[in-house]
Each structure stands twice: as structure tokens, then as C-alpha cells.
PDB file of C-alpha atoms in Angstrom:
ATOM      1  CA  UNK A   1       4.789  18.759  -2.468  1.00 48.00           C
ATOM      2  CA  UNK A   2       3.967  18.922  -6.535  1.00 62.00           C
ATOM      3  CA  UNK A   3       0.272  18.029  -7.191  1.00 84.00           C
ATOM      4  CA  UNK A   4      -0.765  14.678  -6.628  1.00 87.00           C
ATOM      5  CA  UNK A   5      -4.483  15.489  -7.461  1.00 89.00           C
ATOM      6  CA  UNK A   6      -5.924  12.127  -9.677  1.00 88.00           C
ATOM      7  CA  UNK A   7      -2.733  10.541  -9.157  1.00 95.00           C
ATOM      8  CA  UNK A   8      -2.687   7.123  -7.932  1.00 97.00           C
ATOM      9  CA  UNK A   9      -0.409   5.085  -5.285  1.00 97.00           C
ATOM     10  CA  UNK A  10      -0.167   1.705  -3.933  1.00 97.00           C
ATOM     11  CA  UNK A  11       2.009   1.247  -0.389  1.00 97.00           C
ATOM     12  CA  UNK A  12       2.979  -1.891   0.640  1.00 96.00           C
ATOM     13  CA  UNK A  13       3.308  -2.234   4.325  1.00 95.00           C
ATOM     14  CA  UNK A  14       0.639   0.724   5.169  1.00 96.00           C
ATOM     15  CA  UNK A  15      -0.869  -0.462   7.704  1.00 95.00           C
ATOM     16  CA  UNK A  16       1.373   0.963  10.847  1.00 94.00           C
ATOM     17  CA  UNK A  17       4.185   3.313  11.194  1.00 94.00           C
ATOM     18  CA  UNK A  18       5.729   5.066   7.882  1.00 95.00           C
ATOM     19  CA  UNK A  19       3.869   3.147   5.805  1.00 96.00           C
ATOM     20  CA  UNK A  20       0.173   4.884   7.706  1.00 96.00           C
ATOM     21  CA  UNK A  21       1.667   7.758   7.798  1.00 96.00           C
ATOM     22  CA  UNK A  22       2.232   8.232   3.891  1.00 97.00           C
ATOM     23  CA  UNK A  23      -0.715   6.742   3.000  1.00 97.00           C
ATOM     24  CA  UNK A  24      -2.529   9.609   5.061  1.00 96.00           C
ATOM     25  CA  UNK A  25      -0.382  12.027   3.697  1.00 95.00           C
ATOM     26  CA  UNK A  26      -0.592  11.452  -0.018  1.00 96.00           C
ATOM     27  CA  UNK A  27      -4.282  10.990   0.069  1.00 95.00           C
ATOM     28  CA  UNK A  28      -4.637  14.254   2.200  1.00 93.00           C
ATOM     29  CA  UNK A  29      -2.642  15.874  -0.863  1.00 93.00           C
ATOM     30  CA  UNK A  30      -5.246  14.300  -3.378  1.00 93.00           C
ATOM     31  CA  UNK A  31      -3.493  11.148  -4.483  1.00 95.00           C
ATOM     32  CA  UNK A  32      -5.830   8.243  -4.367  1.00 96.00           C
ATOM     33  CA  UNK A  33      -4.347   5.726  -2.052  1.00 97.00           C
ATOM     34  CA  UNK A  34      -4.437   1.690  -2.131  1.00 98.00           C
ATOM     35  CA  UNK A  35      -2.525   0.237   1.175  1.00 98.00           C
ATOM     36  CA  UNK A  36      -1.564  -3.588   1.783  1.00 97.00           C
ATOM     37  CA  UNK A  37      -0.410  -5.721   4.855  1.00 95.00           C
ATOM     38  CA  UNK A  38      -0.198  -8.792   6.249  1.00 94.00           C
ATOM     39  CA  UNK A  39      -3.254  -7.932   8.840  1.00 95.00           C
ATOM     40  CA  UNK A  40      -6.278  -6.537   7.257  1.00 96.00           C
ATOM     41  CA  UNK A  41      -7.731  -5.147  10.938  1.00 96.00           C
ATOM     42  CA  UNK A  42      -4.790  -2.915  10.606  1.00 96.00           C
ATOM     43  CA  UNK A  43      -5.792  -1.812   7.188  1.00 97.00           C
ATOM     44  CA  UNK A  44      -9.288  -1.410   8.174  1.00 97.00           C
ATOM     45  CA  UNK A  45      -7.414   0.940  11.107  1.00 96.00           C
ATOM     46  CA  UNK A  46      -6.054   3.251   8.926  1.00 96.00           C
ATOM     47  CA  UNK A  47      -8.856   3.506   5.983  1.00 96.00           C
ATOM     48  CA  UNK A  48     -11.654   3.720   8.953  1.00 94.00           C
ATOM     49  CA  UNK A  49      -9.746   6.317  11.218  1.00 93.00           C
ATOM     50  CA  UNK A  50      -9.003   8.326   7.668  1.00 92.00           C
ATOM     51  CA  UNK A  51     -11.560  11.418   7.145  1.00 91.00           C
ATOM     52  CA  UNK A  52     -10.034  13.182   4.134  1.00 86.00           C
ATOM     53  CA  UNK A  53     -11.902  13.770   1.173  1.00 88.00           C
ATOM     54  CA  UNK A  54      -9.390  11.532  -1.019  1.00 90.00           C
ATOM     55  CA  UNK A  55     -10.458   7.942   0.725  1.00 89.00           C
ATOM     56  CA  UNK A  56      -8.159   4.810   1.576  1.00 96.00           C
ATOM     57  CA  UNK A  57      -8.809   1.436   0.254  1.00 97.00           C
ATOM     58  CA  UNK A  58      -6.976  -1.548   1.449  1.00 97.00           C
ATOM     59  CA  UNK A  59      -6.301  -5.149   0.815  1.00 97.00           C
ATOM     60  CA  UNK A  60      -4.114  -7.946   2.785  1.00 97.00           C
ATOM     61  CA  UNK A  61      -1.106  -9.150   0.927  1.00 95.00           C
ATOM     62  CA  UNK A  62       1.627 -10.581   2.378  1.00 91.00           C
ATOM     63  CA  UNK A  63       5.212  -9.016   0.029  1.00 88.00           C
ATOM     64  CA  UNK A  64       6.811 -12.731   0.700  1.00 86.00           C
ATOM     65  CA  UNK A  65       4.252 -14.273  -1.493  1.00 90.00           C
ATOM     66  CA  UNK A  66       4.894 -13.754  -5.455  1.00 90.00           C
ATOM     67  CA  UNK A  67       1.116 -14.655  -6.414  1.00 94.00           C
ATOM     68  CA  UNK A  68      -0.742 -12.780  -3.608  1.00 93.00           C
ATOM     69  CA  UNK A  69       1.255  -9.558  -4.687  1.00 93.00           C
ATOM     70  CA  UNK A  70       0.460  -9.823  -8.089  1.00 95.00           C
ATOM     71  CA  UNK A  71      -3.189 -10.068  -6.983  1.00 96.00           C
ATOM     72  CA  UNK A  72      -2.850  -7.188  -5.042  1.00 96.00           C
ATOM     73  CA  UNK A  73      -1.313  -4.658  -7.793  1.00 96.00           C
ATOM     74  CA  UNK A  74      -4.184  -6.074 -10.611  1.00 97.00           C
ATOM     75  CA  UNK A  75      -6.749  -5.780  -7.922  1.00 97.00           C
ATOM     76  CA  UNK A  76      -5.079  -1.568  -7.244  1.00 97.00           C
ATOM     77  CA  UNK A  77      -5.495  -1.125 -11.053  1.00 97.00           C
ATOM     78  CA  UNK A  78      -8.995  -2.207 -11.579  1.00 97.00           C
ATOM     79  CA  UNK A  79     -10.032  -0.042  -8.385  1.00 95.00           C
ATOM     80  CA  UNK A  80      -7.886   3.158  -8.804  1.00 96.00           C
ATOM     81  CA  UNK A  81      -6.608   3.033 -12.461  1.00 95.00           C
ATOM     82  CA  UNK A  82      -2.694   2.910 -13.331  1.00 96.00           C
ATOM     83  CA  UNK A  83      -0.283   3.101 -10.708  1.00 97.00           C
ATOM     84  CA  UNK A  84       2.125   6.506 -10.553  1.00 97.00           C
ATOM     85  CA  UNK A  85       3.676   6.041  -6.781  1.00 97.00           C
ATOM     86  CA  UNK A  86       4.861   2.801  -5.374  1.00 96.00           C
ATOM     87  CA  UNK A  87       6.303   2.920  -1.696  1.00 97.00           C
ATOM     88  CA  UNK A  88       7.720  -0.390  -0.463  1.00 93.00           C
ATOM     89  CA  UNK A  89       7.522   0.320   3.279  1.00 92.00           C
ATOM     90  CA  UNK A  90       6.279  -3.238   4.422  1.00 88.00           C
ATOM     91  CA  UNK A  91       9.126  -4.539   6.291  1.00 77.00           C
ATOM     92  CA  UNK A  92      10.976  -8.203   6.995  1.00 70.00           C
ATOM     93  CA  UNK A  93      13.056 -10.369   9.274  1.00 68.00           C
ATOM     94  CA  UNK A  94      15.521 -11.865   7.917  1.00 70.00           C
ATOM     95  CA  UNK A  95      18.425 -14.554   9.549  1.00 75.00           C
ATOM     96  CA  UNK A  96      21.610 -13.703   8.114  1.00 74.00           C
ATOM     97  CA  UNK A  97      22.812 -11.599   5.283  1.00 74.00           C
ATOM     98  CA  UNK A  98      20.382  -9.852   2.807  1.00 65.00           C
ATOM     99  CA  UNK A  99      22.776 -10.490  -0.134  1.00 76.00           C
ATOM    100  CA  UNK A 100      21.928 -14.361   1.049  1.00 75.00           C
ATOM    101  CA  UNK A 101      18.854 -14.086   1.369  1.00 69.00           C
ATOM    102  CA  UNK A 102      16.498 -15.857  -1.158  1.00 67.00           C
ATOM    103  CA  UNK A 103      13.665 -14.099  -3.206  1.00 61.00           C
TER     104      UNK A 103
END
């Protein structure tokens, strides 16, 4: 992995699974991390059970609301600075066809 010391990434979905999982990762190789989800007691999961010296800071967003993700990325910025990774990793359900579906 190239060096991701005082870079900064967001990952949407980080609160379980591959979304965790990255999140530990990058901050373990220096990159200061900002995770979202639905549920912030899963946030509060990861960032808690973290001990690396690059911390974890979270923030509940839900990726089907427009507004509430904005919030989220402005509220990443002002805490960590400008934004070099972005992992989509949150997951949805959809009923039918994703070419369908609406935004």
C-alpha cells in the first residue's frame, strides 16, 4: 500500500463488514478516517473498539437521503480537511431492476 500518511477518507457504509474493515485498515496505514451509517451504535462500535494511533470519527447518514449526505461530507471536511479517498461500501435493497431504480 503507497503512503496514506495525512491523507484523508470518508466511507460510507463503515459501520459493519467491508466497510469496518477498510476503515481500520486505512487508518492503521495513517489515513485519517471519517465513517457513516444508518446506526450510529455501530459507528460508535468500530471508532470505540479502534486502538490505532490514526483515530476513527463517525457520523450517521443515511446514502438514500440527498441532504443528510451532503451534511455528512461538509461536516468530514471541517473535521479532517479535504477528502482524497471515497469508498461507497454502504449497501441497499432494492425491488426490481437497478437501471429502474430511482435516485
Amino acid at each position: 500500500m503507497s503512503d496514506l500518511n495525512n491523507r484523508t477518507a470518508v466511507i460510507t457504509g463503515g459501520g459493519s463488514g467491508i466497510g469496518a474493515a477498510i476503515a481500520r485498515s486505512l487508518a492503521d496505514a495513517g489515513c485519517r478516517v471519517a465513517i457513516t451509517g444508518r446506526r450510529q451504535e455501530r459507528l460508535d462500535d468500530v471508532t470505540g473498539n479502534h486502538n490505532g494511533q490514526v483515530p476513527i470519527v463517525s457520523r450517521a447518514s443515511d446514502v438514500a437521503d440527498r441532504d443528510g449526505v451532503h451534511e455528512f461530507f461538509e461536516w468530514a471536511t471541517a473535521e479532517l480537511g479535504p477528502i482524497d479517498i471515497l469508498v461507497n461500501s454502504a449497501g441497499i435493497a432494492l425491488n426490481g431492476s437497478l437501471a429502474e431504480a430511482d435516485l
